[in-house]
mmCIF file of C-alpha atoms in Angstrom:
data_model
loop_
_atom_site.group_PDB
_atom_site.id
_atom_site.type_symbol
_atom_site.label_atom_id
_atom_site.label_comp_id
_atom_site.label_asym_id
_atom_site.label_seq_id
_atom_site.Cartn_x
_atom_site.Cartn_y
_atom_site.Cartn_z
ATOM 1 C CA UNK C 863 0.020 -0.019 0.006
ATOM 2 C CA UNK C 864 1.023 3.598 -0.397
ATOM 3 C CA UNK C 865 2.933 5.321 2.380
ATOM 4 C CA UNK C 866 0.686 7.417 4.479
ATOM 5 C CA UNK C 867 1.316 11.213 4.405
ATOM 6 C CA UNK C 868 1.679 11.460 8.214
ATOM 7 C CA UNK C 869 3.850 14.419 8.616
ATOM 8 C CA UNK C 870 1.553 16.666 6.707
ATOM 9 C CA UNK C 871 -1.659 15.090 8.114
ATOM 10 C CA UNK C 872 -0.906 15.911 11.712
ATOM 11 C CA UNK C 873 -1.390 19.682 10.830
ATOM 12 C CA UNK C 874 -4.929 19.849 9.501
ATOM 13 C CA UNK C 875 -7.475 18.134 7.465
ATOM 14 C CA UNK C 876 -6.774 20.376 4.548
ATOM 15 C CA UNK C 877 -3.118 19.563 4.524
ATOM 16 C CA UNK C 878 -3.888 15.875 5.086
ATOM 17 C CA UNK C 879 -6.060 15.792 1.997
ATOM 18 C CA UNK C 880 -3.661 17.729 -0.130
ATOM 19 C CA UNK C 881 -0.780 15.405 0.746
ATOM 20 C CA UNK C 882 -2.921 12.349 -0.029
ATOM 21 C CA UNK C 883 -4.317 13.801 -3.177
ATOM 22 C CA UNK C 884 -0.917 14.041 -4.893
ATOM 23 C CA UNK C 885 -0.071 10.382 -4.233
ATOM 24 C CA UNK C 886 -0.625 7.778 -6.986
ATOM 25 C CA UNK C 887 -3.947 5.739 -6.624
ATOM 26 C CA UNK C 888 -2.836 2.184 -7.036
ATOM 27 C CA UNK C 889 -6.532 0.906 -6.740
ATOM 28 C CA UNK C 890 -9.634 2.349 -8.215
ATOM 29 C CA UNK C 891 -11.273 5.579 -7.397
ATOM 30 C CA UNK C 892 -15.049 6.162 -6.728
ATOM 31 C CA UNK C 893 -17.442 8.741 -5.396
ATOM 32 C CA UNK C 894 -20.034 8.277 -2.618
ATOM 33 C CA UNK C 895 -22.767 10.913 -2.550
ATOM 34 C CA UNK C 896 -24.827 10.979 0.554
ATOM 35 C CA UNK C 897 -28.431 12.358 0.288
ATOM 36 C CA UNK C 898 -29.735 12.775 3.923
ATOM 37 C CA UNK C 899 -33.381 13.207 3.383
ATOM 38 C CA UNK C 900 -36.067 10.936 4.578
ATOM 39 C CA UNK C 901 -39.882 11.369 4.844
ATOM 40 C CA UNK C 902 -39.803 9.632 8.134
ATOM 41 C CA UNK C 903 -37.151 7.801 10.030
ATOM 42 C CA UNK C 904 -37.338 3.950 10.178
ATOM 43 C CA UNK C 905 -37.229 2.565 13.649
ATOM 44 C CA UNK C 906 -34.009 0.543 13.223
ATOM 45 C CA UNK C 907 -32.082 3.128 11.281
ATOM 46 C CA UNK C 908 -29.110 5.017 12.758
ATOM 47 C CA UNK C 909 -27.878 6.400 9.561
ATOM 48 C CA UNK C 910 -27.191 10.255 9.053
ATOM 49 C CA UNK C 911 -30.702 11.175 7.977
ATOM 50 C CA UNK C 912 -33.214 14.069 8.449
ATOM 51 C CA UNK C 913 -36.857 14.704 7.970
ATOM 52 C CA UNK C 914 -37.826 18.156 6.555
ATOM 53 C CA UNK C 915 -38.377 19.508 10.103
ATOM 54 C CA UNK C 916 -34.930 18.456 11.256
ATOM 55 C CA UNK C 917 -32.929 20.115 8.362
ATOM 56 C CA UNK C 918 -32.390 23.738 9.680
ATOM 57 C CA UNK C 919 -31.381 26.671 7.616
ATOM 58 C CA UNK C 920 -29.560 26.667 4.366
ATOM 59 C CA UNK C 921 -30.419 23.252 3.023
ATOM 60 C CA UNK C 922 -33.559 21.775 1.347
ATOM 61 C CA UNK C 923 -34.256 19.235 -1.311
ATOM 62 C CA UNK C 924 -34.486 21.994 -3.959
ATOM 63 C CA UNK C 925 -31.023 23.478 -3.035
ATOM 64 C CA UNK C 926 -29.128 20.164 -2.332
ATOM 65 C CA UNK C 927 -27.939 19.216 -5.665
ATOM 66 C CA UNK C 928 -26.169 22.579 -6.113
ATOM 67 C CA UNK C 929 -24.522 22.318 -2.757
ATOM 68 C CA UNK C 930 -23.209 18.810 -3.420
ATOM 69 C CA UNK C 931 -22.043 19.986 -6.824
ATOM 70 C CA UNK C 932 -19.993 22.796 -5.195
ATOM 71 C CA UNK C 933 -18.304 20.180 -3.042
ATOM 72 C CA UNK C 934 -17.447 17.998 -6.059
ATOM 73 C CA UNK C 935 -15.826 21.157 -7.622
ATOM 74 C CA UNK C 936 -13.692 21.633 -4.505
ATOM 75 C CA UNK C 937 -12.861 18.071 -4.496
ATOM 76 C CA UNK C 938 -11.538 18.279 -8.090
ATOM 77 C CA UNK C 939 -9.277 21.319 -7.156
ATOM 78 C CA UNK C 940 -7.628 19.227 -4.411
ATOM 79 C CA UNK C 941 -5.915 16.938 -7.180
ATOM 80 C CA UNK C 942 -3.094 17.775 -9.312
ATOM 81 C CA UNK C 943 -4.024 15.007 -11.713
ATOM 82 C CA UNK C 944 -7.688 14.281 -11.367
ATOM 83 C CA UNK C 945 -8.281 10.368 -11.297
ATOM 84 C CA UNK C 946 -11.069 8.983 -13.577
ATOM 85 C CA UNK C 947 -14.098 7.805 -11.508
ATOM 86 C CA UNK C 948 -14.877 4.035 -11.843
ATOM 87 C CA UNK C 949 -17.910 3.873 -9.552
ATOM 88 C CA UNK C 950 -20.524 6.284 -8.101
ATOM 89 C CA UNK C 951 -22.885 5.431 -5.284
ATOM 90 C CA UNK C 952 -25.718 7.460 -4.090
ATOM 91 C CA UNK C 953 -26.833 6.442 -0.632
ATOM 92 C CA UNK C 954 -28.973 7.893 2.151
ATOM 93 C CA UNK C 955 -31.328 8.530 3.425
ATOM 94 C CA UNK C 956 -33.499 8.359 0.393
ATOM 95 C CA UNK C 957 -31.677 9.631 -2.654
ATOM 96 C CA UNK C 958 -34.768 9.276 -4.734
ATOM 97 C CA UNK C 959 -36.583 11.945 -2.816
ATOM 98 C CA UNK C 960 -34.578 14.201 -4.993
ATOM 99 C CA UNK C 961 -35.763 14.858 -8.533
ATOM 100 C CA UNK C 962 -34.253 12.505 -11.059
ATOM 101 C CA UNK C 963 -32.896 15.543 -12.853
ATOM 102 C CA UNK C 964 -30.948 16.515 -9.662
ATOM 103 C CA UNK C 965 -29.443 13.153 -9.238
ATOM 104 C CA UNK C 966 -28.393 13.216 -12.904
ATOM 105 C CA UNK C 967 -26.972 16.720 -12.590
ATOM 106 C CA UNK C 968 -24.769 15.564 -9.682
ATOM 107 C CA UNK C 969 -23.538 12.657 -11.692
ATOM 108 C CA UNK C 970 -22.791 14.978 -14.691
ATOM 109 C CA UNK C 971 -20.787 17.235 -12.311
ATOM 110 C CA UNK C 972 -18.695 14.287 -11.414
ATOM 111 C CA UNK C 973 -18.270 13.433 -15.092
ATOM 112 C CA UNK C 974 -17.414 17.131 -15.931
ATOM 113 C CA UNK C 975 -14.835 17.643 -13.131
ATOM 114 C CA UNK C 976 -13.157 14.165 -12.959
ATOM 115 C CA UNK C 977 -14.444 12.209 -16.065
ATOM 116 C CA UNK C 978 -16.436 8.937 -15.727
ATOM 117 C CA UNK C 979 -14.298 6.004 -16.790
ATOM 118 C CA UNK C 980 -15.248 3.842 -19.757
ATOM 119 C CA UNK C 981 -17.772 1.223 -18.411
ATOM 120 C CA UNK C 982 -18.335 3.184 -15.128
ATOM 121 C CA UNK C 983 -21.035 2.075 -12.678
ATOM 122 C CA UNK C 984 -23.444 4.575 -11.247
ATOM 123 C CA UNK C 985 -25.797 3.166 -8.543
ATOM 124 C CA UNK C 986 -28.553 4.800 -6.530
ATOM 125 C CA UNK C 987 -30.408 3.371 -3.545
ATOM 126 C CA UNK C 988 -34.142 3.811 -3.895
ATOM 127 C CA UNK C 989 -37.118 3.426 -1.454
ATOM 128 C CA UNK C 990 -39.884 1.622 -3.311
ATOM 129 C CA UNK C 991 -42.574 4.445 -2.647
ATOM 130 C CA UNK C 992 -40.223 7.150 -3.968
ATOM 131 C CA UNK C 993 -39.964 6.014 -7.683
ATOM 132 C CA UNK C 994 -42.259 5.304 -10.553
ATOM 133 C CA UNK C 995 -41.784 4.379 -14.208
ATOM 134 C CA UNK C 996 -41.197 7.836 -15.412
ATOM 135 C CA UNK C 997 -38.731 8.686 -12.623
ATOM 136 C CA UNK C 998 -36.626 5.545 -13.305
ATOM 137 C CA UNK C 999 -36.593 6.177 -17.051
ATOM 138 C CA UNK C 1000 -35.360 9.724 -16.426
ATOM 139 C CA UNK C 1001 -32.656 8.228 -14.108
ATOM 140 C CA UNK C 1002 -31.535 5.797 -16.592
ATOM 141 C CA UNK C 1003 -31.322 8.497 -19.402
ATOM 142 C CA UNK C 1004 -29.322 10.576 -16.954
ATOM 143 C CA UNK C 1005 -26.526 7.984 -16.794
ATOM 144 C CA UNK C 1006 -27.403 5.585 -13.991
ATOM 145 C CA UNK C 1007 -26.623 1.964 -14.510
ATOM 146 C CA UNK C 1008 -27.660 0.261 -11.459
ATOM 147 C CA UNK C 1009 -30.504 0.511 -8.978
ATOM 148 C CA UNK C 1010 -30.664 -0.936 -5.437
ATOM 149 C CA UNK C 1011 -34.163 -1.234 -4.178
ATOM 150 C CA UNK C 1012 -34.871 -1.536 -0.416
ATOM 151 C CA UNK C 1013 -37.471 -4.116 -0.113
ATOM 152 C CA UNK C 1014 -36.435 -5.587 3.311
ATOM 153 C CA UNK C 1015 -39.385 -7.973 3.424
ATOM 154 C CA UNK C 1016 -42.625 -8.982 1.822
ATOM 155 C CA UNK C 1017 -44.387 -9.538 5.062
ATOM 156 C CA UNK C 1018 -46.567 -6.460 5.853
ATOM 157 C CA UNK C 1019 -46.251 -7.059 9.697
ATOM 158 C CA UNK C 1020 -42.450 -7.298 9.408
ATOM 159 C CA UNK C 1021 -42.323 -3.980 7.567
ATOM 160 C CA UNK C 1022 -44.641 -2.413 10.247
ATOM 161 C CA UNK C 1023 -41.976 -3.441 13.017
ATOM 162 C CA UNK C 1024 -39.196 -1.855 10.866
ATOM 163 C CA UNK C 1025 -41.349 1.365 10.385
ATOM 164 C CA UNK C 1026 -41.092 0.954 6.583
ATOM 165 C CA UNK C 1027 -43.672 3.068 4.622
ATOM 166 C CA UNK C 1028 -43.979 0.829 1.409
ATOM 167 C CA UNK C 1029 -46.189 -2.039 0.730
ATOM 168 C CA UNK C 1030 -44.672 -5.341 -0.216
ATOM 169 C CA UNK C 1031 -45.875 -4.896 -3.844
ATOM 170 C CA UNK C 1032 -44.193 -1.489 -4.203
ATOM 171 C CA UNK C 1033 -40.794 -2.913 -4.172
ATOM 172 C CA UNK C 1034 -41.615 -5.392 -6.907
ATOM 173 C CA UNK C 1035 -43.255 -2.643 -8.957
ATOM 174 C CA UNK C 1036 -40.015 -0.643 -8.622
ATOM 175 C CA UNK C 1037 -37.996 -3.549 -9.974
ATOM 176 C CA UNK C 1038 -40.428 -4.060 -12.903
ATOM 177 C CA UNK C 1039 -40.206 -0.317 -13.733
ATOM 178 C CA UNK C 1040 -36.371 -0.420 -13.506
ATOM 179 C CA UNK C 1041 -36.178 -3.271 -15.958
ATOM 180 C CA UNK C 1042 -38.456 -1.506 -18.347
ATOM 181 C CA UNK C 1043 -36.348 1.701 -18.051
ATOM 182 C CA UNK C 1044 -33.333 -0.289 -19.278
ATOM 183 C CA UNK C 1045 -31.450 -0.790 -16.011
ATOM 184 C CA UNK C 1046 -29.264 -3.873 -16.706
ATOM 185 C CA UNK C 1047 -28.415 -4.462 -12.988
ATOM 186 C CA UNK C 1048 -31.066 -4.222 -10.232
ATOM 187 C CA UNK C 1049 -30.598 -5.260 -6.650
ATOM 188 C CA UNK C 1050 -33.035 -6.045 -3.907
ATOM 189 C CA UNK C 1051 -32.029 -5.501 -0.233
ATOM 190 C CA UNK C 1052 -33.494 -7.831 2.463
ATOM 191 C CA UNK C 1053 -33.426 -7.645 6.229
ATOM 192 C CA UNK C 1054 -33.765 -10.761 8.219
ATOM 193 C CA UNK C 1055 -34.239 -11.697 11.835
ATOM 194 C CA UNK C 1056 -36.865 -8.965 12.480
ATOM 195 C CA UNK C 1057 -38.874 -9.749 15.748
ATOM 196 C CA UNK C 1058 -42.121 -11.413 14.482
ATOM 197 C CA UNK C 1059 -40.711 -12.547 11.243
ATOM 198 C CA UNK C 1060 -41.246 -16.298 10.722
ATOM 199 C CA UNK C 1061 -39.241 -18.686 8.666
ATOM 200 C CA UNK C 1062 -42.099 -18.748 6.046
ATOM 201 C CA UNK C 1063 -42.046 -14.917 5.914
ATOM 202 C CA UNK C 1064 -38.296 -14.912 4.997
ATOM 203 C CA UNK C 1065 -38.830 -17.842 2.528
ATOM 204 C CA UNK C 1066 -41.496 -15.690 0.746
ATOM 205 C CA UNK C 1067 -39.241 -12.669 0.688
ATOM 206 C CA UNK C 1068 -36.434 -14.746 -0.863
ATOM 207 C CA UNK C 1069 -38.815 -16.245 -3.365
ATOM 208 C CA UNK C 1070 -40.236 -12.872 -4.414
ATOM 209 C CA UNK C 1071 -36.682 -11.480 -4.878
ATOM 210 C CA UNK C 1072 -35.705 -14.278 -7.168
ATOM 211 C CA UNK C 1073 -39.046 -14.199 -9.094
ATOM 212 C CA UNK C 1074 -38.669 -10.452 -9.602
ATOM 213 C CA UNK C 1075 -35.734 -11.161 -12.000
ATOM 214 C CA UNK C 1076 -33.042 -9.118 -10.196
ATOM 215 C CA UNK C 1077 -29.373 -10.130 -10.749
ATOM 216 C CA UNK C 1078 -28.283 -9.159 -7.147
ATOM 217 C CA UNK C 1079 -29.557 -9.548 -3.607
ATOM 218 C CA UNK C 1080 -28.189 -8.184 -0.372
ATOM 219 C CA UNK C 1081 -29.311 -9.815 2.893
ATOM 220 C CA UNK C 1082 -28.379 -8.428 6.211
ATOM 221 C CA UNK C 1083 -29.287 -9.515 9.660
ATOM 222 C CA UNK C 1084 -31.153 -6.890 11.731
ATOM 223 C CA UNK C 1085 -28.814 -5.048 13.946
ATOM 224 C CA UNK C 1086 -30.479 -3.180 16.866
ATOM 225 C CA UNK C 1087 -28.550 0.182 17.096
ATOM 226 C CA UNK C 1088 -28.461 2.120 20.398
ATOM 227 C CA UNK C 1089 -30.411 5.374 20.199
ATOM 228 C CA UNK C 1090 -32.953 4.143 17.637
ATOM 229 C CA UNK C 1091 -36.663 3.795 18.233
ATOM 230 C CA UNK C 1092 -36.475 -0.051 17.838
ATOM 231 C CA UNK C 1093 -33.731 -0.196 20.540
ATOM 232 C CA UNK C 1094 -36.015 1.819 22.923
ATOM 233 C CA UNK C 1095 -39.120 -0.548 22.051
ATOM 234 C CA UNK C 1096 -36.961 -3.550 22.809
ATOM 235 C CA UNK C 1097 -35.694 -2.106 26.113
ATOM 236 C CA UNK C 1098 -39.327 -1.506 27.119
ATOM 237 C CA UNK C 1099 -40.498 -4.975 26.254
ATOM 238 C CA UNK C 1100 -42.651 -4.003 23.466
ATOM 239 C CA UNK C 1101 -40.713 -5.915 20.919
ATOM 240 C CA UNK C 1102 -38.370 -9.012 21.667
ATOM 241 C CA UNK C 1103 -34.605 -8.865 21.172
ATOM 242 C CA UNK C 1104 -33.737 -10.419 17.759
ATOM 243 C CA UNK C 1105 -32.200 -14.073 18.154
ATOM 244 C CA UNK C 1106 -28.758 -14.859 16.900
ATOM 245 C CA UNK C 1107 -29.745 -18.417 16.478
ATOM 246 C CA UNK C 1108 -32.731 -17.250 14.231
ATOM 247 C CA UNK C 1109 -30.445 -14.996 12.301
ATOM 248 C CA UNK C 1110 -28.105 -17.923 11.521
ATOM 249 C CA UNK C 1111 -31.105 -19.968 10.279
ATOM 250 C CA UNK C 1112 -32.183 -17.228 8.084
ATOM 251 C CA UNK C 1113 -28.654 -16.787 6.662
ATOM 252 C CA UNK C 1114 -28.602 -20.553 5.710
ATOM 253 C CA UNK C 1115 -32.146 -20.166 4.162
ATOM 254 C CA UNK C 1116 -30.819 -17.308 2.019
ATOM 255 C CA UNK C 1117 -27.759 -19.199 0.844
ATOM 256 C CA UNK C 1118 -29.791 -22.159 -0.028
ATOM 257 C CA UNK C 1119 -32.544 -20.403 -1.888
ATOM 258 C CA UNK C 1120 -30.272 -17.922 -3.817
ATOM 259 C CA UNK C 1121 -27.685 -20.581 -4.695
ATOM 260 C CA UNK C 1122 -30.482 -22.810 -6.088
ATOM 261 C CA UNK C 1123 -31.692 -19.836 -8.129
ATOM 262 C CA UNK C 1124 -28.253 -19.304 -9.773
ATOM 263 C CA UNK C 1125 -26.893 -16.718 -7.377
ATOM 264 C CA UNK C 1126 -23.302 -17.054 -5.972
ATOM 265 C CA UNK C 1127 -22.080 -15.229 -2.822
ATOM 266 C CA UNK C 1128 -19.191 -12.869 -3.348
ATOM 267 C CA UNK C 1129 -19.321 -11.162 0.026
ATOM 268 C CA UNK C 1130 -20.858 -12.588 3.260
ATOM 269 C CA UNK C 1131 -24.096 -10.574 2.822
ATOM 270 C CA UNK C 1132 -24.236 -10.189 -0.991
ATOM 271 C CA UNK C 1133 -25.127 -12.599 -3.831
ATOM 272 C CA UNK C 1134 -24.892 -11.905 -7.495
ATOM 273 C CA UNK C 1135 -26.018 -13.862 -10.653
ATOM 274 C CA UNK C 1136 -22.918 -13.014 -12.605
ATOM 275 C CA UNK C 1137 -19.626 -11.280 -11.949
ATOM 276 C CA UNK C 1138 -20.833 -8.285 -13.836
ATOM 277 C CA UNK C 1139 -23.877 -8.015 -11.382
ATOM 278 C CA UNK C 1140 -21.669 -7.550 -8.413
ATOM 279 C CA UNK C 1141 -21.676 -4.031 -6.933
ATOM 280 C CA UNK C 1142 -18.364 -2.735 -8.036
ATOM 281 C CA UNK C 1143 -18.574 0.273 -5.752
ATOM 282 C CA UNK C 1144 -18.716 -1.735 -2.637
ATOM 283 C CA UNK C 1145 -16.013 -4.017 -3.950
ATOM 284 C CA UNK C 1146 -14.007 -0.769 -4.227
ATOM 285 C CA UNK C 1147 -14.331 -0.367 -0.396
ATOM 286 C CA UNK C 1148 -13.663 -4.114 0.352
ATOM 287 C CA UNK C 1149 -10.653 -4.482 -1.890
ATOM 288 C CA UNK C 1150 -8.837 -1.272 -0.583
ATOM 289 C CA UNK C 1151 -9.793 1.410 -3.271
ATOM 290 C CA UNK C 1152 -10.179 5.043 -2.683
ATOM 291 C CA UNK C 1153 -13.113 7.243 -2.808
ATOM 292 C CA UNK C 1154 -14.359 10.850 -2.182
ATOM 293 C CA UNK C 1155 -17.476 11.188 -0.024
ATOM 294 C CA UNK C 1156 -19.674 14.120 -0.864
ATOM 295 C CA UNK C 1157 -22.522 15.345 1.360
ATOM 296 C CA UNK C 1158 -23.020 15.672 5.049
ATOM 297 C CA UNK C 1159 -21.474 12.926 7.258
ATOM 298 C CA UNK C 1160 -19.779 11.356 4.274
ATOM 299 C CA UNK C 1161 -16.391 9.631 4.772
ATOM 300 C CA UNK C 1162 -13.590 9.753 2.259
ATOM 301 C CA UNK C 1163 -10.375 7.707 1.808
ATOM 302 C CA UNK C 1164 -7.231 8.524 -0.049
ATOM 303 C CA UNK C 1165 -3.820 6.928 0.522
ATOM 304 C CA UNK C 1166 -3.158 6.811 4.199
ATOM 305 C CA UNK C 1167 -5.836 9.217 5.292
ATOM 306 C CA UNK C 1168 -9.504 9.101 6.020
ATOM 307 C CA UNK C 1169 -11.711 12.171 6.784
ATOM 308 C CA UNK C 1170 -15.359 12.839 7.327
ATOM 309 C CA UNK C 1171 -17.687 15.828 6.621
ATOM 310 C CA UNK C 1172 -19.892 17.615 9.108
ATOM 311 C CA UNK C 1173 -22.973 15.553 9.979
ATOM 312 C CA UNK C 1174 -25.780 17.947 10.057
ATOM 313 C CA UNK C 1175 -26.813 19.419 6.559
ATOM 314 C CA UNK C 1176 -26.863 22.996 7.675
ATOM 315 C CA UNK C 1177 -23.571 22.801 9.357
ATOM 316 C CA UNK C 1178 -22.195 21.088 6.372
ATOM 317 C CA UNK C 1179 -23.544 23.657 4.023
ATOM 318 C CA UNK C 1180 -22.156 26.456 6.090
ATOM 319 C CA UNK C 1181 -18.657 24.992 6.213
ATOM 320 C CA UNK C 1182 -18.715 24.315 2.562
ATOM 321 C CA UNK C 1183 -19.425 27.908 1.896
ATOM 322 C CA UNK C 1184 -16.205 28.719 3.668
ATOM 323 C CA UNK C 1185 -13.956 25.930 2.408
ATOM 324 C CA UNK C 1186 -13.843 22.215 2.744
ATOM 325 C CA UNK C 1187 -16.735 20.871 4.893
ATOM 326 C CA UNK C 1188 -14.389 18.542 6.850
ATOM 327 C CA UNK C 1189 -15.241 17.786 10.643
ATOM 328 C CA UNK C 1190 -12.272 15.522 11.271
ATOM 329 C CA UNK C 1191 -9.606 13.162 9.845
ATOM 330 C CA UNK C 1192 -7.275 10.442 10.984
ATOM 331 C CA UNK C 1193 -3.998 9.046 9.605
ATOM 332 C CA UNK C 1194 -4.096 5.464 9.188
ATOM 333 C CA UNK C 1195 -1.257 3.596 10.846
ATOM 334 C CA UNK C 1196 0.168 0.402 9.321
ATOM 335 C CA UNK C 1197 -1.854 -1.526 12.030
ATOM 336 C CA UNK C 1198 -5.037 0.406 11.096
ATOM 337 C CA UNK C 1199 -4.648 -0.592 7.458
ATOM 338 C CA UNK C 1200 -3.568 -4.163 8.195
ATOM 339 C CA UNK C 1201 -6.678 -4.758 10.435
ATOM 340 C CA UNK C 1202 -8.936 -3.236 7.852
ATOM 341 C CA UNK C 1203 -7.451 -5.273 4.951
ATOM 342 C CA UNK C 1204 -7.947 -8.595 6.882
ATOM 343 C CA UNK C 1205 -11.529 -7.699 8.065
ATOM 344 C CA UNK C 1206 -12.657 -6.850 4.411
ATOM 345 C CA UNK C 1207 -10.815 -9.428 2.371
ATOM 346 C CA UNK C 1208 -11.718 -12.223 4.696
ATOM 347 C CA UNK C 1209 -15.434 -11.626 4.008
ATOM 348 C CA UNK C 1210 -14.885 -11.864 0.371
ATOM 349 C CA UNK C 1211 -15.379 -15.185 -1.589
ATOM 350 C CA UNK C 1212 -12.072 -14.420 -3.276
ATOM 351 C CA UNK C 1213 -10.549 -14.873 0.209
ATOM 352 C CA UNK C 1214 -7.625 -13.526 2.139
ATOM 353 C CA UNK C 1215 -3.981 -13.900 0.810
ATOM 354 C CA UNK C 1216 -2.166 -15.967 3.554
ATOM 355 C CA UNK C 1217 1.149 -14.323 2.468
ATOM 356 C CA UNK C 1218 -0.383 -10.936 3.432
ATOM 357 C CA UNK C 1219 -0.977 -12.095 7.023
ATOM 358 C CA UNK C 1220 1.311 -11.319 9.825
ATOM 359 C CA UNK C 1221 3.052 -14.357 11.526
ATOM 360 C CA UNK C 1222 0.386 -14.585 14.236
ATOM 361 C CA UNK C 1223 -2.370 -14.527 11.682
ATOM 362 C CA UNK C 1224 -0.591 -17.031 9.400
ATOM 363 C CA UNK C 1225 -0.317 -19.416 12.243
ATOM 364 C CA UNK C 1226 -4.071 -19.023 12.954
ATOM 365 C CA UNK C 1227 -4.961 -20.243 9.424
ATOM 366 C CA UNK C 1228 -4.273 -23.825 10.389
ATOM 367 C CA UNK C 1229 -6.779 -23.599 13.377
ATOM 368 C CA UNK C 1230 -9.471 -21.833 11.157
ATOM 369 C CA UNK C 1231 -9.120 -24.760 8.688
ATOM 370 C CA UNK C 1232 -9.188 -27.408 11.353
ATOM 371 C CA UNK C 1233 -12.263 -25.866 12.780
ATOM 372 C CA UNK C 1234 -14.047 -25.981 9.505
ATOM 373 C CA UNK C 1235 -14.406 -22.408 9.235
ATOM 374 C CA UNK C 1236 -12.120 -21.958 6.101
ATOM 375 C CA UNK C 1237 -10.382 -23.711 3.282
ATOM 376 C CA UNK C 1238 -7.157 -23.129 1.579
ATOM 377 C CA UNK C 1239 -7.161 -22.661 -2.092
ATOM 378 C CA UNK C 1240 -3.814 -21.864 -3.562
ATOM 379 C CA UNK C 1241 -2.445 -19.018 -1.494
ATOM 380 C CA UNK C 1242 -5.861 -17.734 -0.163
ATOM 381 C CA UNK C 1243 -7.945 -18.613 2.787
ATOM 382 C CA UNK C 1244 -11.623 -18.755 1.965
ATOM 383 C CA UNK C 1245 -14.609 -18.982 4.260
ATOM 384 C CA UNK C 1246 -16.694 -22.222 4.405
ATOM 385 C CA UNK C 1247 -20.480 -21.668 4.919
ATOM 386 C CA UNK C 1248 -19.975 -22.336 8.508
ATOM 387 C CA UNK C 1249 -17.098 -19.717 8.460
ATOM 388 C CA UNK C 1250 -19.363 -17.151 6.913
ATOM 389 C CA UNK C 1251 -21.682 -17.444 10.018
ATOM 390 C CA UNK C 1252 -18.708 -16.905 12.230
ATOM 391 C CA UNK C 1253 -16.771 -14.487 10.070
ATOM 392 C CA UNK C 1254 -16.107 -11.941 12.886
ATOM 393 C CA UNK C 1255 -14.551 -14.788 15.018
ATOM 394 C CA UNK C 1256 -12.409 -15.855 12.108
ATOM 395 C CA UNK C 1257 -11.129 -12.074 11.673
ATOM 396 C CA UNK C 1258 -10.459 -11.869 15.409
ATOM 397 C CA UNK C 1259 -8.427 -15.081 15.280
ATOM 398 C CA UNK C 1260 -6.380 -13.835 12.168
ATOM 399 C CA UNK C 1261 -5.715 -10.468 13.696
ATOM 400 C CA UNK C 1262 -5.023 -11.491 17.355
#
């Protein structure tokens, strides 16, 4: 990996970014664009999101695209040689609460300032209730190549526990509209292990995802984050605590159903029908690439340095008007980068190169294999199905 610009980075975020931006990028480069708007906040969500009443002065849906485009221009000015952009990902929040023309304008700004690489990937997340056929057609015409739809479940009572606004049919409608609009790659996101979800409920959700004709499925165990409405409901006894054993059963059900339908796992929580259907932007993160995060609360990574923007939209906008909207930064030590590399690569189907492990980690490989959690294929340690269920434990063993 490139040498971290530690001496400059101790001075200020600006000098840290400047030092990192002149270094060669030995891996790919992408953009993450955070759109913090939500109509209402889901009970399980602890993302950096805001309803209209929480935004404060200086930011609205109507002004947001112009504000983010200003950050993109400042990002471009930080580079002596601007790297081509391989992937762009719009997340939130609900990016599709912005007009399709606004999302396309932000993507066009990235292209104008940096240049989108040939064969680039541009993804946006979408809540089912926020898109229709015309919206998705305009989005596709505006240069987006991939859509990630948050279905979560096809069981109405599960969606109610999660405080999701859409009906089960809405997510499937969004997928159909996306296919008709010309999107080649469409993903559905599922959450499993929600209190009150039965095995049959999750089986139905998986079947609906497969039948919808998507080429990518993400399935995540429900995590109860402190400070969320769901955590408060569990603490008060209104809702039971999610079960780890149930979550493991659901994961096994996902693997069985999706593999039978022609999907292959490429990261512990992600399955794709073809290599082309994999989310290249997420692979950029997992494989040690670099990215600029635009928008409030976004994190960025260039060689040896990570930084993050002010979280509240009005604070972010005010800071951007004066300069870079950076709230803080950190210089990544060799230990930091090693731990992150092992954590991320171990979760990939392509596996962790054994020769990149430190001596203690290399010694742990034999135990991981003996315990049935991994297999050695050539020079790589790859998780078994049981190992995927215990991936965090494997990483702890490799980094002890």
